[in-house]
C-alpha positions as CSV (number, residue, x, y, z in Angstrom):
1,X,-12.0,-67.8,15.2
2,X,-9.3,-70.5,15.5
3,X,-6.4,-68.3,14.5
4,X,-7.1,-65.5,17.1
5,X,-7.6,-68.2,19.8
6,X,-4.3,-69.9,18.9
7,X,-2.6,-66.5,19.0
8,X,-3.9,-65.7,22.4
9,X,-3.0,-69.1,23.8
10,X,0.5,-68.8,22.3
11,X,1.0,-65.4,24.0
12,X,-0.4,-66.7,27.3
13,X,2.0,-69.7,27.1
14,X,5.0,-67.4,26.4
15,X,4.1,-65.2,29.4
16,X,3.7,-68.2,31.6
17,X,7.1,-69.6,30.6
18,X,8.8,-66.3,31.3
19,X,7.0,-65.9,34.6
20,X,8.4,-69.0,36.3
21,X,11.0,-71.7,36.2
22,X,9.8,-74.3,33.7
23,X,11.0,-77.4,35.7
24,X,10.9,-76.7,39.4
25,X,12.2,-80.1,40.2
26,X,15.4,-79.6,38.3
27,X,15.8,-76.1,39.7
28,X,15.3,-77.3,43.2
29,X,17.9,-80.0,42.7
30,X,20.4,-77.3,41.6
31,X,19.7,-75.4,44.8
32,X,20.1,-78.6,46.8
33,X,23.4,-79.3,45.1
34,X,24.7,-75.8,46.1
35,X,23.6,-76.5,49.7
36,X,25.4,-79.8,49.6
37,X,28.6,-77.8,48.6
38,X,28.1,-75.6,51.6
39,X,27.7,-78.6,53.9
40,X,30.9,-80.1,52.5
41,X,32.8,-76.9,53.3
42,X,31.8,-76.9,57.0
43,X,34.6,-77.2,59.5
44,X,34.4,-78.4,63.1
45,X,33.2,-75.6,65.4
46,X,33.3,-75.2,69.2
47,X,30.0,-75.3,71.1
48,X,28.3,-72.0,71.6
49,X,28.6,-70.7,75.1
50,X,25.4,-68.9,75.9
51,X,26.2,-68.5,79.7
52,X,26.3,-64.7,79.8
53,X,24.5,-64.1,83.1
54,X,25.9,-64.5,86.6
55,X,23.8,-65.7,89.5
56,X,24.0,-64.5,93.1
57,X,27.0,-66.8,93.7
58,X,28.9,-65.6,90.7
59,X,28.2,-68.7,88.7
60,X,27.5,-68.3,84.9
61,X,23.9,-69.1,83.9
62,X,22.7,-70.2,80.5
63,X,23.3,-73.1,78.1
64,X,26.1,-74.5,76.1
65,X,24.7,-75.4,72.7
66,X,26.2,-77.8,70.2
67,X,27.0,-75.7,67.1
68,X,25.7,-78.4,64.7
69,X,22.3,-78.2,66.4
70,X,22.3,-74.4,66.6
71,X,20.2,-71.8,64.7
72,X,23.5,-70.0,64.0
73,X,24.6,-72.9,61.8
74,X,21.3,-73.0,59.9
75,X,21.6,-69.2,59.3
76,X,25.2,-69.5,58.1
77,X,24.3,-72.4,55.7
78,X,21.3,-70.6,54.2
79,X,22.5,-67.0,54.2
80,X,23.8,-66.1,50.8
81,X,22.6,-69.3,49.2
82,X,20.4,-67.7,46.6
83,X,23.2,-65.2,45.7
84,X,25.4,-68.2,45.0
85,X,22.8,-69.5,42.6
86,X,23.6,-66.6,40.3
87,X,26.7,-68.7,39.4
88,X,24.3,-71.3,37.8
89,X,22.8,-71.3,34.3
90,X,20.8,-73.6,32.1
91,X,22.8,-75.6,29.6
92,X,21.3,-77.3,26.6
93,X,22.3,-80.9,26.3
94,X,20.4,-81.7,23.2
95,X,17.2,-80.7,21.4
96,X,15.0,-81.9,24.2
97,X,17.1,-81.8,27.4
98,X,18.7,-79.1,29.5
99,X,20.3,-79.1,32.9
100,X,21.4,-76.5,35.5
101,X,25.2,-76.2,35.8
102,X,27.5,-74.2,38.0
103,X,29.6,-71.7,36.0
104,X,33.2,-71.2,37.2
105,X,34.2,-69.0,34.4
106,X,31.6,-67.0,32.4
107,X,34.2,-66.0,29.8
108,X,34.6,-69.5,28.5
109,X,30.9,-70.1,28.0
110,X,30.0,-71.3,24.5
111,X,26.3,-70.3,24.9
112,X,24.8,-66.8,24.6
113,X,26.0,-65.0,27.7
114,X,23.0,-62.7,27.9
115,X,20.7,-65.6,27.9
116,X,22.9,-67.5,30.4
117,X,22.8,-64.5,32.7
118,X,19.0,-64.3,32.4
119,X,18.8,-67.9,33.5
120,X,21.1,-67.3,36.5
121,X,18.8,-64.5,37.6
122,X,15.8,-66.8,37.2
123,X,17.1,-69.5,39.4
124,X,18.4,-67.0,42.0
125,X,14.8,-65.6,42.2
126,X,13.4,-69.1,42.3
127,X,15.7,-69.9,45.2
128,X,14.4,-66.9,47.1
129,X,10.8,-68.1,46.7
130,X,11.8,-71.7,47.6
131,X,13.5,-70.6,50.9
132,X,10.6,-68.2,51.6
133,X,8.3,-71.3,51.5
134,X,10.5,-73.7,53.3
135,X,13.1,-71.8,55.5
136,X,11.4,-72.3,58.9
137,X,11.0,-76.1,58.4
138,X,14.4,-76.4,56.8
139,X,16.0,-74.5,59.7
140,X,14.4,-76.8,62.2
141,X,15.5,-79.9,60.3
142,X,19.1,-78.6,60.2
143,X,19.0,-78.0,63.9
144,X,17.8,-81.6,64.4
145,X,20.6,-82.9,62.3
146,X,18.2,-84.3,59.7
147,X,19.8,-82.4,56.8
148,X,22.9,-84.4,55.8
149,X,25.2,-84.6,52.8
150,X,23.5,-86.8,50.2
151,X,20.0,-86.2,51.6
152,X,19.5,-82.5,50.8
153,X,17.6,-83.0,47.6
154,X,15.2,-85.5,49.2
155,X,14.5,-83.3,52.1
156,X,14.2,-80.0,50.3
157,X,12.7,-81.0,46.9
158,X,10.6,-84.0,47.8
159,X,9.5,-83.6,51.4
160,X,9.4,-79.8,52.0
161,X,8.7,-78.1,48.7
162,X,7.3,-81.2,47.0
163,X,8.7,-79.8,43.7
164,X,9.9,-83.3,42.9
165,X,6.8,-85.0,44.2
166,X,5.1,-87.8,42.4
167,X,1.9,-85.7,42.0
168,X,3.6,-83.4,39.5
169,X,4.9,-86.3,37.5
170,X,1.4,-87.8,37.3
171,X,0.0,-84.4,36.3
172,X,2.5,-84.2,33.4
173,X,1.6,-87.6,32.3
174,X,-2.1,-86.7,32.3
175,X,-1.4,-83.5,30.4
176,X,0.8,-85.2,27.8
177,X,-0.4,-88.8,27.4
178,X,1.4,-90.8,24.8
179,X,-0.7,-92.4,22.0
180,X,0.5,-94.4,19.1
181,X,-2.3,-93.1,16.8
182,X,-4.3,-89.9,16.6
183,X,-7.9,-90.3,17.9
184,X,-9.1,-87.7,15.3
185,X,-7.5,-89.6,12.4
186,X,-9.2,-92.8,13.6
187,X,-12.5,-91.0,13.1
188,X,-11.6,-89.8,9.6
189,X,-11.5,-86.1,10.5
190,X,-10.0,-84.1,7.6
191,X,-6.2,-83.6,8.0
192,X,-6.2,-79.8,8.1
193,X,-8.8,-79.7,10.9
194,X,-6.9,-82.5,12.7
195,X,-3.7,-80.4,12.6
196,X,-5.4,-77.3,13.9
197,X,-7.2,-79.2,16.6
198,X,-4.0,-80.9,17.7
199,X,-2.2,-77.6,17.8
200,X,-5.0,-76.1,19.9
201,X,-4.8,-79.0,22.3
202,X,-1.0,-78.9,22.6
203,X,-1.0,-75.2,23.4
204,X,-3.8,-75.6,25.9
205,X,-1.8,-78.4,27.6
206,X,1.3,-76.2,27.7
207,X,-0.6,-73.4,29.3
208,X,-2.1,-75.8,31.9
209,X,1.3,-77.2,32.6
210,X,2.8,-73.8,33.1
211,X,0.1,-72.8,35.5
212,X,0.7,-76.1,37.4
213,X,4.4,-75.5,37.6
214,X,4.0,-71.9,38.8
215,X,1.5,-72.8,41.5
């Protein structure tokens, strides 16, 4: 009974991992970093003259809009952002840490290129979902001048999407509490049973965490 259950949980865990970005906070920060790059590339622009109509006296009617507060600026900043995320991939720092990096030359990558390209598609798809959830609010904040260099990650990842909110960190801590000694061992449970039980609990927690991250 235990073996089939572990097998099913393992399959479910694998499917969950492939269905979404494991660490949404890190992925969101990568998207925010790319948006920071686009902000840094902006050049001064003239105001937008929307006075296209003439009144009875021949005077032009309409508004002159500051480009920095215009919807056009928001569109230009966000348009193509997710396509640019295809230049990113997940790099392994050590046995337990990875980070999203921008690749300037795919030919010099030391990691498996097929795997690297798969990660780039993953984060590009994640970016699409992220903007779908936040674009309206993000556009309004850009128009209000509330999205500035150095603040994008806070606005996008903490306030709008909440992918870096404290709630997720607390959830992870609840799913993976750190104990110095095994509770089962303290009750003199035979070691083989302890090992299987711990494996079952670990896989269950991984499944729950994946469901939480994909929510």
